[in-house]
Amino acid sequence: MSLRNTLLLVFSAWLIVITALHARMNPESMNGLAELMASYHRKKDAVTTDKFKIGFLPVTCHLTCPVTDFINRRLTGQGIFQPIRFNSWPELKESYLAGHTPATFILAPMAIALREQGVPIKIVYLGHRDGSAVMVHKDSQIFRMEDLRGKRIAVPNRYSNQRLLFFRALKQANMTVNDVALVEMPPPDMPAALYSKSVEAICSGEPFMGQTELDGYGRVLWLTKDVWPNFISCVLAVRDDIIKTRRADVQALVDGIAKSGKWLDQSMEHRMSAAQFVSKNYYMQDPRLLTFVLSKPPDRVKYTRLTPLKPDFEEIEQLGKESGILQGTAHFEDYVDPTFADAATEHAEAWKFEGPKP
């Protein structure tokens, strides 16, 4: 045996002995290696075995996400996907872009804008219809759209449909966006801003608008259902590659969301039950908020007829171009796959489930 081979053999034996002694004296140090290997195997199997991670915010637009998870866990002992709660639009969007959440609830104009930027995203279902309001301070002298001239109005995000809602409402009142001051603000901050009168009006998805009314200082100027019937705020979107490789799973997801929407609209008892278990287990909010906005009035927000329709999105595209947030390079066929919603409409019935009593 050559000197070189002898030295290699001695070194290898020494390394084995030292590693064994280290493992015996520090057994916890081997856990990292085991986890690393397990992680490697999980990544290899993720495409076919991992549950969807679905991003959502604690708003009524996304209510069917936790409702579906809760009901599935009660009926079968496990969920069909893993809901991931976020607290803001930027972190929800970045998680989707990073691939951490292959499916997400997201603002409709934001989904279109992402498609224009080349992001592989497809809308497969809607979050709900209506479910937004414009609130003013109860002591204000604002009673119609024209009274907002020169006033500061808080909207959630540059890509929110609430922003487009104002472009649409301003046109109907023969006004332009230059007649008001739109201020972007996270929805959870809006109630305090209205209370302090740092803005004259606020508009976002619920339950934050209802909070101002419930606490006694907010007054409804108008509900979106009264000025833009069947208003769309958020959509359920899935990555293109997931649709191609896990089509059956995407269909099961859309079916579950559709069943939850039908269950919510089936009776006020279901809505009140959902207000309790979603607030306590998913939204971490006072249940009185969801209780209020899901019932005052009952059609303030609707969870049925959620198939994406071309005319609705063509109007969003047009308003998006006029407001400068969309380029007009992506169209309905580019960013929507309606086949999942069509199938769910045909065979997805409301859950056979009676939730815990409020």
mmCIF file of C-alpha atoms in Angstrom:
data_model
loop_
_atom_site.group_PDB
_atom_site.id
_atom_site.type_symbol
_atom_site.label_atom_id
_atom_site.label_comp_id
_atom_site.label_asym_id
_atom_site.label_seq_id
_atom_site.Cartn_x
_atom_site.Cartn_y
_atom_site.Cartn_z
ATOM 1 C CA MET A 1 0.000 0.000 0.000
ATOM 2 C CA SER A 2 1.362 3.391 -0.958
ATOM 3 C CA LEU A 3 2.016 6.074 1.611
ATOM 4 C CA ARG A 4 -0.731 8.201 0.058
ATOM 5 C CA ASN A 5 -3.367 5.450 0.422
ATOM 6 C CA THR A 6 -2.213 4.673 3.946
ATOM 7 C CA LEU A 7 -2.619 8.313 4.980
ATOM 8 C CA LEU A 8 -6.083 8.455 3.406
ATOM 9 C CA LEU A 9 -7.123 5.304 5.262
ATOM 10 C CA VAL A 10 -5.845 6.616 8.589
ATOM 11 C CA PHE A 11 -7.518 9.983 8.063
ATOM 12 C CA SER A 12 -10.867 8.335 7.155
ATOM 13 C CA ALA A 13 -10.732 6.103 10.223
ATOM 14 C CA TRP A 14 -9.909 9.077 12.425
ATOM 15 C CA LEU A 15 -12.820 11.062 10.929
ATOM 16 C CA ILE A 16 -15.277 8.209 11.557
ATOM 17 C CA VAL A 17 -14.143 7.860 15.180
ATOM 18 C CA ILE A 18 -14.366 11.608 15.848
ATOM 19 C CA THR A 19 -17.821 11.832 14.227
ATOM 20 C CA ALA A 20 -19.090 8.876 16.274
ATOM 21 C CA LEU A 21 -17.769 10.355 19.523
ATOM 22 C CA HIS A 22 -19.278 13.744 18.670
ATOM 23 C CA ALA A 23 -22.671 12.174 17.934
ATOM 24 C CA ARG A 24 -22.599 10.214 21.195
ATOM 25 C CA MET A 25 -21.669 13.248 23.264
ATOM 26 C CA ASN A 26 -24.016 15.618 21.371
ATOM 27 C CA PRO A 27 -26.956 13.568 20.064
ATOM 28 C CA GLU A 28 -29.022 16.687 19.383
ATOM 29 C CA SER A 29 -26.470 17.791 16.808
ATOM 30 C CA MET A 30 -27.582 14.969 14.523
ATOM 31 C CA ASN A 31 -31.164 16.224 14.489
ATOM 32 C CA GLY A 32 -30.241 18.942 12.050
ATOM 33 C CA LEU A 33 -28.818 16.405 9.620
ATOM 34 C CA ALA A 34 -31.918 14.253 9.917
ATOM 35 C CA GLU A 35 -34.157 17.279 9.342
ATOM 36 C CA LEU A 36 -32.067 18.326 6.353
ATOM 37 C CA MET A 37 -32.452 14.902 4.767
ATOM 38 C CA ALA A 38 -36.173 14.843 5.544
ATOM 39 C CA SER A 39 -36.538 18.309 4.039
ATOM 40 C CA TYR A 40 -34.781 17.116 0.897
ATOM 41 C CA HIS A 41 -37.205 14.234 0.529
ATOM 42 C CA ARG A 42 -40.181 16.503 1.258
ATOM 43 C CA LYS A 43 -39.113 18.850 -1.515
ATOM 44 C CA LYS A 44 -38.823 15.949 -3.924
ATOM 45 C CA ASP A 45 -42.339 14.789 -3.040
ATOM 46 C CA ALA A 46 -43.909 18.253 -2.611
ATOM 47 C CA VAL A 47 -45.427 18.410 -6.067
ATOM 48 C CA THR A 48 -47.595 15.366 -5.464
ATOM 49 C CA THR A 49 -48.097 15.039 -1.713
ATOM 50 C CA ASP A 50 -47.980 18.428 0.012
ATOM 51 C CA LYS A 51 -51.231 20.196 0.821
ATOM 52 C CA PHE A 52 -51.800 23.535 -0.812
ATOM 53 C CA LYS A 53 -50.709 26.502 1.220
ATOM 54 C CA ILE A 54 -53.292 29.205 0.592
ATOM 55 C CA GLY A 55 -52.719 32.812 1.561
ATOM 56 C CA PHE A 56 -55.564 34.833 3.076
ATOM 57 C CA LEU A 57 -56.213 37.998 5.063
ATOM 58 C CA PRO A 58 -58.718 38.386 7.932
ATOM 59 C CA VAL A 59 -61.344 40.045 5.726
ATOM 60 C CA THR A 60 -64.783 38.963 4.497
ATOM 61 C CA CYS A 61 -63.457 38.641 0.925
ATOM 62 C CA HIS A 62 -61.487 35.606 2.107
ATOM 63 C CA LEU A 63 -64.013 34.149 4.547
ATOM 64 C CA THR A 64 -64.650 30.968 2.539
ATOM 65 C CA CYS A 65 -61.010 29.948 3.036
ATOM 66 C CA PRO A 66 -61.186 29.447 6.840
ATOM 67 C CA VAL A 67 -64.792 28.231 6.624
ATOM 68 C CA THR A 68 -63.730 25.440 4.251
ATOM 69 C CA ASP A 69 -60.794 24.495 6.460
ATOM 70 C CA PHE A 70 -62.878 24.459 9.643
ATOM 71 C CA ILE A 71 -65.713 22.387 8.178
ATOM 72 C CA ASN A 72 -63.353 19.857 6.601
ATOM 73 C CA ARG A 73 -61.513 19.378 9.870
ATOM 74 C CA ARG A 74 -64.809 18.844 11.690
ATOM 75 C CA LEU A 75 -66.138 16.418 9.077
ATOM 76 C CA THR A 76 -62.986 14.436 8.227
ATOM 77 C CA GLY A 77 -60.403 15.306 10.867
ATOM 78 C CA GLN A 78 -58.173 17.144 8.414
ATOM 79 C CA GLY A 79 -58.237 20.017 5.961
ATOM 80 C CA ILE A 80 -57.826 19.767 2.190
ATOM 81 C CA PHE A 81 -55.340 22.650 2.219
ATOM 82 C CA GLN A 82 -53.223 24.635 4.664
ATOM 83 C CA PRO A 83 -54.497 28.200 5.192
ATOM 84 C CA ILE A 84 -51.755 30.757 5.827
ATOM 85 C CA ARG A 85 -52.890 34.003 7.453
ATOM 86 C CA PHE A 86 -51.188 37.265 6.483
ATOM 87 C CA ASN A 87 -51.705 40.740 7.872
ATOM 88 C CA SER A 88 -51.052 42.875 4.783
ATOM 89 C CA TRP A 89 -51.266 42.772 1.019
ATOM 90 C CA PRO A 90 -47.505 43.195 0.414
ATOM 91 C CA GLU A 91 -46.521 40.145 2.466
ATOM 92 C CA LEU A 92 -49.354 38.059 0.993
ATOM 93 C CA LYS A 93 -48.260 38.961 -2.555
ATOM 94 C CA GLU A 94 -44.567 38.363 -1.877
ATOM 95 C CA SER A 95 -45.305 34.930 -0.420
ATOM 96 C CA TYR A 96 -47.132 33.988 -3.609
ATOM 97 C CA LEU A 97 -44.357 35.345 -5.828
ATOM 98 C CA ALA A 98 -41.783 33.366 -3.839
ATOM 99 C CA GLY A 99 -43.783 30.170 -4.378
ATOM 100 C CA HIS A 100 -44.498 29.674 -0.673
ATOM 101 C CA THR A 101 -48.245 29.822 -1.329
ATOM 102 C CA PRO A 102 -49.100 28.267 -4.712
ATOM 103 C CA ALA A 103 -52.679 29.509 -4.256
ATOM 104 C CA THR A 104 -53.877 32.742 -2.710
ATOM 105 C CA PHE A 105 -56.786 35.091 -2.312
ATOM 106 C CA ILE A 106 -55.722 38.353 -3.921
ATOM 107 C CA LEU A 107 -57.091 41.663 -5.178
ATOM 108 C CA ALA A 108 -58.574 41.249 -8.662
ATOM 109 C CA PRO A 109 -56.688 44.172 -10.294
ATOM 110 C CA MET A 110 -53.467 43.021 -8.620
ATOM 111 C CA ALA A 111 -53.857 39.559 -10.153
ATOM 112 C CA ILE A 112 -54.329 41.110 -13.600
ATOM 113 C CA ALA A 113 -51.314 43.384 -13.118
ATOM 114 C CA LEU A 114 -49.165 40.414 -12.089
ATOM 115 C CA ARG A 115 -50.193 38.573 -15.245
ATOM 116 C CA GLU A 116 -49.209 41.609 -17.300
ATOM 117 C CA GLN A 117 -45.796 41.404 -15.642
ATOM 118 C CA GLY A 118 -45.413 37.758 -16.688
ATOM 119 C CA VAL A 119 -46.280 36.135 -13.360
ATOM 120 C CA PRO A 120 -47.836 32.667 -13.950
ATOM 121 C CA ILE A 121 -51.150 33.347 -12.240
ATOM 122 C CA LYS A 122 -54.699 32.253 -13.059
ATOM 123 C CA ILE A 123 -57.941 33.305 -11.396
ATOM 124 C CA VAL A 124 -60.127 30.263 -10.719
ATOM 125 C CA TYR A 125 -62.887 31.644 -8.461
ATOM 126 C CA LEU A 126 -64.129 34.804 -6.762
ATOM 127 C CA GLY A 127 -63.862 35.661 -3.072
ATOM 128 C CA HIS A 128 -67.348 37.130 -2.778
ATOM 129 C CA ARG A 129 -69.530 39.814 -4.321
ATOM 130 C CA ASP A 130 -70.209 43.260 -2.848
ATOM 131 C CA GLY A 131 -68.934 43.395 0.755
ATOM 132 C CA SER A 132 -67.465 46.918 0.757
ATOM 133 C CA ALA A 133 -68.722 50.288 1.896
ATOM 134 C CA VAL A 134 -67.796 53.948 1.926
ATOM 135 C CA MET A 135 -67.896 55.294 5.461
ATOM 136 C CA VAL A 136 -67.867 58.908 6.636
ATOM 137 C CA HIS A 137 -67.860 60.336 10.149
ATOM 138 C CA LYS A 138 -71.368 60.498 11.590
ATOM 139 C CA ASP A 139 -70.896 64.214 12.381
ATOM 140 C CA SER A 140 -69.797 65.130 8.859
ATOM 141 C CA GLN A 141 -71.910 66.998 6.326
ATOM 142 C CA ILE A 142 -71.160 64.435 3.625
ATOM 143 C CA PHE A 143 -74.358 62.872 2.292
ATOM 144 C CA ARG A 144 -73.681 62.340 -1.421
ATOM 145 C CA MET A 145 -70.769 61.770 -3.770
ATOM 146 C CA GLU A 146 -70.491 65.443 -4.684
ATOM 147 C CA ASP A 147 -69.901 66.313 -1.009
ATOM 148 C CA LEU A 148 -66.559 64.496 -1.199
ATOM 149 C CA ARG A 149 -65.099 67.177 -3.463
ATOM 150 C CA GLY A 150 -61.767 68.278 -2.010
ATOM 151 C CA LYS A 151 -61.904 65.618 0.723
ATOM 152 C CA ARG A 152 -59.354 62.970 1.702
ATOM 153 C CA ILE A 153 -60.485 59.411 1.020
ATOM 154 C CA ALA A 154 -58.586 56.358 2.264
ATOM 155 C CA VAL A 155 -58.421 53.308 -0.027
ATOM 156 C CA PRO A 156 -56.514 50.087 0.687
ATOM 157 C CA ASN A 157 -54.025 49.770 -2.118
ATOM 158 C CA ARG A 158 -53.068 51.066 -5.535
ATOM 159 C CA TYR A 159 -54.364 47.788 -7.005
ATOM 160 C CA SER A 160 -57.528 47.520 -4.937
ATOM 161 C CA ASN A 161 -60.919 47.428 -6.572
ATOM 162 C CA GLN A 162 -62.038 49.959 -3.970
ATOM 163 C CA ARG A 163 -59.761 52.457 -5.719
ATOM 164 C CA LEU A 164 -61.384 51.607 -9.046
ATOM 165 C CA LEU A 165 -64.750 51.896 -7.335
ATOM 166 C CA PHE A 166 -64.054 55.573 -6.745
ATOM 167 C CA PHE A 167 -62.974 56.132 -10.340
ATOM 168 C CA ARG A 168 -66.284 54.624 -11.413
ATOM 169 C CA ALA A 169 -68.376 56.556 -8.872
ATOM 170 C CA LEU A 170 -66.614 59.831 -9.686
ATOM 171 C CA LYS A 171 -67.425 59.404 -13.373
ATOM 172 C CA GLN A 172 -71.080 58.809 -12.528
ATOM 173 C CA ALA A 173 -71.089 62.037 -10.505
ATOM 174 C CA ASN A 174 -69.395 63.992 -13.341
ATOM 175 C CA MET A 175 -66.254 64.334 -11.232
ATOM 176 C CA THR A 176 -62.657 63.212 -11.723
ATOM 177 C CA VAL A 177 -59.989 61.821 -9.453
ATOM 178 C CA ASN A 178 -58.488 65.311 -9.327
ATOM 179 C CA ASP A 179 -61.557 66.437 -7.387
ATOM 180 C CA VAL A 180 -60.609 64.292 -4.373
ATOM 181 C CA ALA A 181 -57.441 63.196 -2.590
ATOM 182 C CA LEU A 182 -57.080 59.405 -2.547
ATOM 183 C CA VAL A 183 -54.812 58.192 0.271
ATOM 184 C CA GLU A 184 -53.510 54.612 0.383
ATOM 185 C CA MET A 185 -53.892 53.116 3.845
ATOM 186 C CA PRO A 186 -53.921 49.582 5.334
ATOM 187 C CA PRO A 187 -57.579 48.706 6.079
ATOM 188 C CA PRO A 188 -56.933 47.951 9.791
ATOM 189 C CA ASP A 189 -55.746 51.562 10.205
ATOM 190 C CA MET A 190 -58.799 53.106 8.573
ATOM 191 C CA PRO A 191 -61.221 53.096 11.534
ATOM 192 C CA ALA A 192 -58.792 55.088 13.694
ATOM 193 C CA ALA A 193 -58.157 57.516 10.844
ATOM 194 C CA LEU A 194 -61.875 58.171 10.442
ATOM 195 C CA TYR A 195 -62.375 58.473 14.205
ATOM 196 C CA SER A 196 -59.623 61.091 14.433
ATOM 197 C CA LYS A 197 -60.941 62.812 11.287
ATOM 198 C CA SER A 198 -57.538 62.645 9.622
ATOM 199 C CA VAL A 199 -59.496 61.512 6.562
ATOM 200 C CA GLU A 200 -63.067 62.362 5.640
ATOM 201 C CA ALA A 201 -64.020 58.994 4.128
ATOM 202 C CA ILE A 202 -62.733 55.437 4.096
ATOM 203 C CA CYS A 203 -63.403 52.465 1.834
ATOM 204 C CA SER A 204 -62.180 48.881 2.088
ATOM 205 C CA GLY A 205 -63.401 45.345 2.455
ATOM 206 C CA GLU A 206 -65.178 44.354 5.632
ATOM 207 C CA PRO A 207 -65.142 44.035 8.580
ATOM 208 C CA PHE A 208 -63.220 47.267 9.058
ATOM 209 C CA MET A 209 -65.976 49.498 7.649
ATOM 210 C CA GLY A 210 -68.560 47.837 9.843
ATOM 211 C CA GLN A 211 -66.329 48.423 12.852
ATOM 212 C CA THR A 212 -66.774 52.198 12.575
ATOM 213 C CA GLU A 213 -70.544 51.815 12.342
ATOM 214 C CA LEU A 214 -70.660 49.355 15.211
ATOM 215 C CA ASP A 215 -68.548 51.636 17.414
ATOM 216 C CA GLY A 216 -70.887 54.531 16.786
ATOM 217 C CA TYR A 217 -68.792 57.108 14.892
ATOM 218 C CA GLY A 218 -69.072 55.828 11.311
ATOM 219 C CA ARG A 219 -71.965 56.364 8.926
ATOM 220 C CA VAL A 220 -72.536 54.541 5.645
ATOM 221 C CA LEU A 221 -72.366 56.904 2.690
ATOM 222 C CA TRP A 222 -73.148 54.005 0.391
ATOM 223 C CA LEU A 223 -72.664 50.276 0.153
ATOM 224 C CA THR A 224 -70.958 49.005 -2.982
ATOM 225 C CA LYS A 225 -73.947 46.793 -3.756
ATOM 226 C CA ASP A 226 -75.972 50.002 -4.272
ATOM 227 C CA VAL A 227 -73.561 51.733 -6.683
ATOM 228 C CA TRP A 228 -71.725 48.829 -8.356
ATOM 229 C CA PRO A 229 -73.976 45.749 -8.129
ATOM 230 C CA ASN A 230 -72.111 42.439 -7.840
ATOM 231 C CA PHE A 231 -68.875 44.285 -7.077
ATOM 232 C CA ILE A 232 -65.763 42.078 -7.081
ATOM 233 C CA SER A 233 -62.938 42.756 -4.659
ATOM 234 C CA CYS A 234 -60.811 39.612 -4.298
ATOM 235 C CA VAL A 235 -60.299 36.434 -6.279
ATOM 236 C CA LEU A 236 -58.837 32.991 -5.674
ATOM 237 C CA ALA A 237 -55.733 32.583 -7.840
ATOM 238 C CA VAL A 238 -53.481 29.577 -8.500
ATOM 239 C CA ARG A 239 -50.115 29.217 -10.192
ATOM 240 C CA ASP A 240 -50.138 27.898 -13.779
ATOM 241 C CA ASP A 241 -47.804 25.013 -12.989
ATOM 242 C CA ILE A 242 -50.054 23.822 -10.152
ATOM 243 C CA ILE A 243 -53.039 23.832 -12.502
ATOM 244 C CA LYS A 244 -51.081 21.688 -14.955
ATOM 245 C CA THR A 245 -49.666 19.203 -12.458
ATOM 246 C CA ARG A 246 -52.398 19.023 -9.796
ATOM 247 C CA ARG A 247 -55.628 19.729 -11.610
ATOM 248 C CA ALA A 248 -57.704 17.384 -9.451
ATOM 249 C CA ASP A 249 -56.428 19.102 -6.312
ATOM 250 C CA VAL A 250 -57.297 22.540 -7.703
ATOM 251 C CA GLN A 251 -60.802 21.298 -8.496
ATOM 252 C CA ALA A 252 -61.184 19.936 -4.961
ATOM 253 C CA LEU A 253 -60.067 23.331 -3.644
ATOM 254 C CA VAL A 254 -62.577 25.270 -5.761
ATOM 255 C CA ASP A 255 -65.326 22.771 -4.908
ATOM 256 C CA GLY A 256 -64.635 23.276 -1.206
ATOM 257 C CA ILE A 257 -64.692 27.069 -1.487
ATOM 258 C CA ALA A 258 -67.913 26.903 -3.542
ATOM 259 C CA LYS A 259 -69.551 24.616 -0.968
ATOM 260 C CA SER A 260 -68.627 27.066 1.780
ATOM 261 C CA GLY A 261 -70.106 29.990 -0.135
ATOM 262 C CA LYS A 262 -73.375 28.148 -0.638
ATOM 263 C CA TRP A 263 -73.356 27.079 3.004
ATOM 264 C CA LEU A 264 -72.865 30.678 4.171
ATOM 265 C CA ASP A 265 -75.710 31.976 2.019
ATOM 266 C CA GLN A 266 -78.006 29.092 2.976
ATOM 267 C CA SER A 267 -79.102 30.583 6.303
ATOM 268 C CA MET A 268 -78.375 33.340 8.780
ATOM 269 C CA GLU A 269 -77.663 30.638 11.387
ATOM 270 C CA HIS A 270 -74.735 29.433 9.279
ATOM 271 C CA ARG A 271 -73.398 32.960 8.960
ATOM 272 C CA MET A 272 -73.607 33.589 12.679
ATOM 273 C CA SER A 273 -71.880 30.290 13.424
ATOM 274 C CA ALA A 274 -69.093 31.131 10.937
ATOM 275 C CA ALA A 275 -68.687 34.579 12.508
ATOM 276 C CA GLN A 276 -67.851 32.859 15.788
ATOM 277 C CA PHE A 277 -65.509 30.066 14.715
ATOM 278 C CA VAL A 278 -63.678 32.081 12.062
ATOM 279 C CA SER A 279 -63.144 35.102 14.327
ATOM 280 C CA LYS A 280 -61.848 32.988 17.201
ATOM 281 C CA ASN A 281 -59.776 30.416 15.317
ATOM 282 C CA TYR A 282 -58.537 32.208 12.194
ATOM 283 C CA TYR A 283 -59.033 35.976 12.199
ATOM 284 C CA MET A 284 -58.230 36.606 15.864
ATOM 285 C CA GLN A 285 -60.892 39.334 15.950
ATOM 286 C CA ASP A 286 -63.842 40.160 18.141
ATOM 287 C CA PRO A 287 -66.704 38.021 16.733
ATOM 288 C CA ARG A 288 -69.043 40.984 16.913
ATOM 289 C CA LEU A 289 -67.407 42.411 13.777
ATOM 290 C CA LEU A 290 -68.193 39.477 11.503
ATOM 291 C CA THR A 291 -71.552 39.015 13.219
ATOM 292 C CA PHE A 292 -72.438 42.586 12.298
ATOM 293 C CA VAL A 293 -71.217 42.712 8.685
ATOM 294 C CA LEU A 294 -72.665 39.306 7.805
ATOM 295 C CA SER A 295 -76.115 40.404 8.913
ATOM 296 C CA LYS A 296 -76.511 44.212 8.685
ATOM 297 C CA PRO A 297 -77.991 44.037 6.080
ATOM 298 C CA PRO A 298 -78.016 40.328 5.132
ATOM 299 C CA ASP A 299 -77.048 41.114 1.524
ATOM 300 C CA ARG A 300 -74.156 43.388 2.489
ATOM 301 C CA VAL A 301 -71.880 40.581 1.263
ATOM 302 C CA LYS A 302 -72.769 37.550 -0.889
ATOM 303 C CA TYR A 303 -70.923 34.247 -1.338
ATOM 304 C CA THR A 304 -72.769 32.656 -4.253
ATOM 305 C CA ARG A 305 -72.600 33.206 -8.042
ATOM 306 C CA LEU A 306 -68.823 33.399 -7.814
ATOM 307 C CA THR A 307 -67.877 32.141 -11.272
ATOM 308 C CA PRO A 308 -65.515 34.683 -12.929
ATOM 309 C CA LEU A 309 -67.435 36.326 -15.775
ATOM 310 C CA LYS A 310 -65.821 38.045 -18.726
ATOM 311 C CA PRO A 311 -67.945 41.255 -18.714
ATOM 312 C CA ASP A 312 -67.075 41.900 -15.052
ATOM 313 C CA PHE A 313 -63.364 41.656 -15.709
ATOM 314 C CA GLU A 314 -63.517 43.669 -18.907
ATOM 315 C CA GLU A 315 -64.925 46.539 -16.845
ATOM 316 C CA ILE A 316 -62.107 46.112 -14.303
ATOM 317 C CA GLU A 317 -59.571 46.127 -17.169
ATOM 318 C CA GLN A 318 -61.041 49.336 -18.586
ATOM 319 C CA LEU A 319 -61.114 51.126 -15.232
ATOM 320 C CA GLY A 320 -57.594 49.870 -14.528
ATOM 321 C CA LYS A 321 -56.323 51.394 -17.758
ATOM 322 C CA GLU A 322 -58.108 54.673 -17.106
ATOM 323 C CA SER A 323 -56.662 54.889 -13.596
ATOM 324 C CA GLY A 324 -53.156 54.010 -14.753
ATOM 325 C CA ILE A 325 -52.639 50.752 -12.852
ATOM 326 C CA LEU A 326 -53.095 48.387 -15.819
ATOM 327 C CA GLN A 327 -51.447 48.443 -19.219
ATOM 328 C CA GLY A 328 -54.198 46.609 -21.060
ATOM 329 C CA THR A 329 -51.869 43.834 -22.276
ATOM 330 C CA ALA A 330 -53.574 40.968 -20.405
ATOM 331 C CA HIS A 331 -57.141 39.933 -21.060
ATOM 332 C CA PHE A 332 -59.713 37.568 -19.578
ATOM 333 C CA GLU A 333 -58.426 34.452 -21.374
ATOM 334 C CA ASP A 334 -54.874 35.210 -20.204
ATOM 335 C CA TYR A 335 -55.540 35.421 -16.478
ATOM 336 C CA VAL A 336 -58.755 33.415 -15.885
ATOM 337 C CA ASP A 337 -59.432 29.683 -16.026
ATOM 338 C CA PRO A 338 -63.232 29.426 -15.524
ATOM 339 C CA THR A 339 -63.412 25.635 -15.980
ATOM 340 C CA PHE A 340 -62.985 24.924 -12.248
ATOM 341 C CA ALA A 341 -65.795 27.304 -11.302
ATOM 342 C CA ASP A 342 -68.032 25.886 -14.041
ATOM 343 C CA ALA A 343 -67.499 22.362 -12.714
ATOM 344 C CA ALA A 344 -68.129 23.469 -9.130
ATOM 345 C CA THR A 345 -71.375 25.151 -10.162
ATOM 346 C CA GLU A 346 -72.568 21.842 -11.590
ATOM 347 C CA HIS A 347 -71.763 19.487 -8.713
ATOM 348 C CA ALA A 348 -70.687 21.358 -5.561
ATOM 349 C CA GLU A 349 -73.586 21.547 -3.108
ATOM 350 C CA ALA A 350 -73.596 23.331 0.251
ATOM 351 C CA TRP A 351 -71.857 21.470 3.073
ATOM 352 C CA LYS A 352 -74.061 19.175 5.133
ATOM 353 C CA PHE A 353 -72.846 20.701 8.351
ATOM 354 C CA GLU A 354 -74.321 22.478 11.338
ATOM 355 C CA GLY A 355 -71.669 24.581 12.985
ATOM 356 C CA PRO A 356 -71.285 25.283 16.681
ATOM 357 C CA LYS A 357 -74.003 27.549 17.998
ATOM 358 C CA PRO A 358 -73.031 31.182 18.712
#
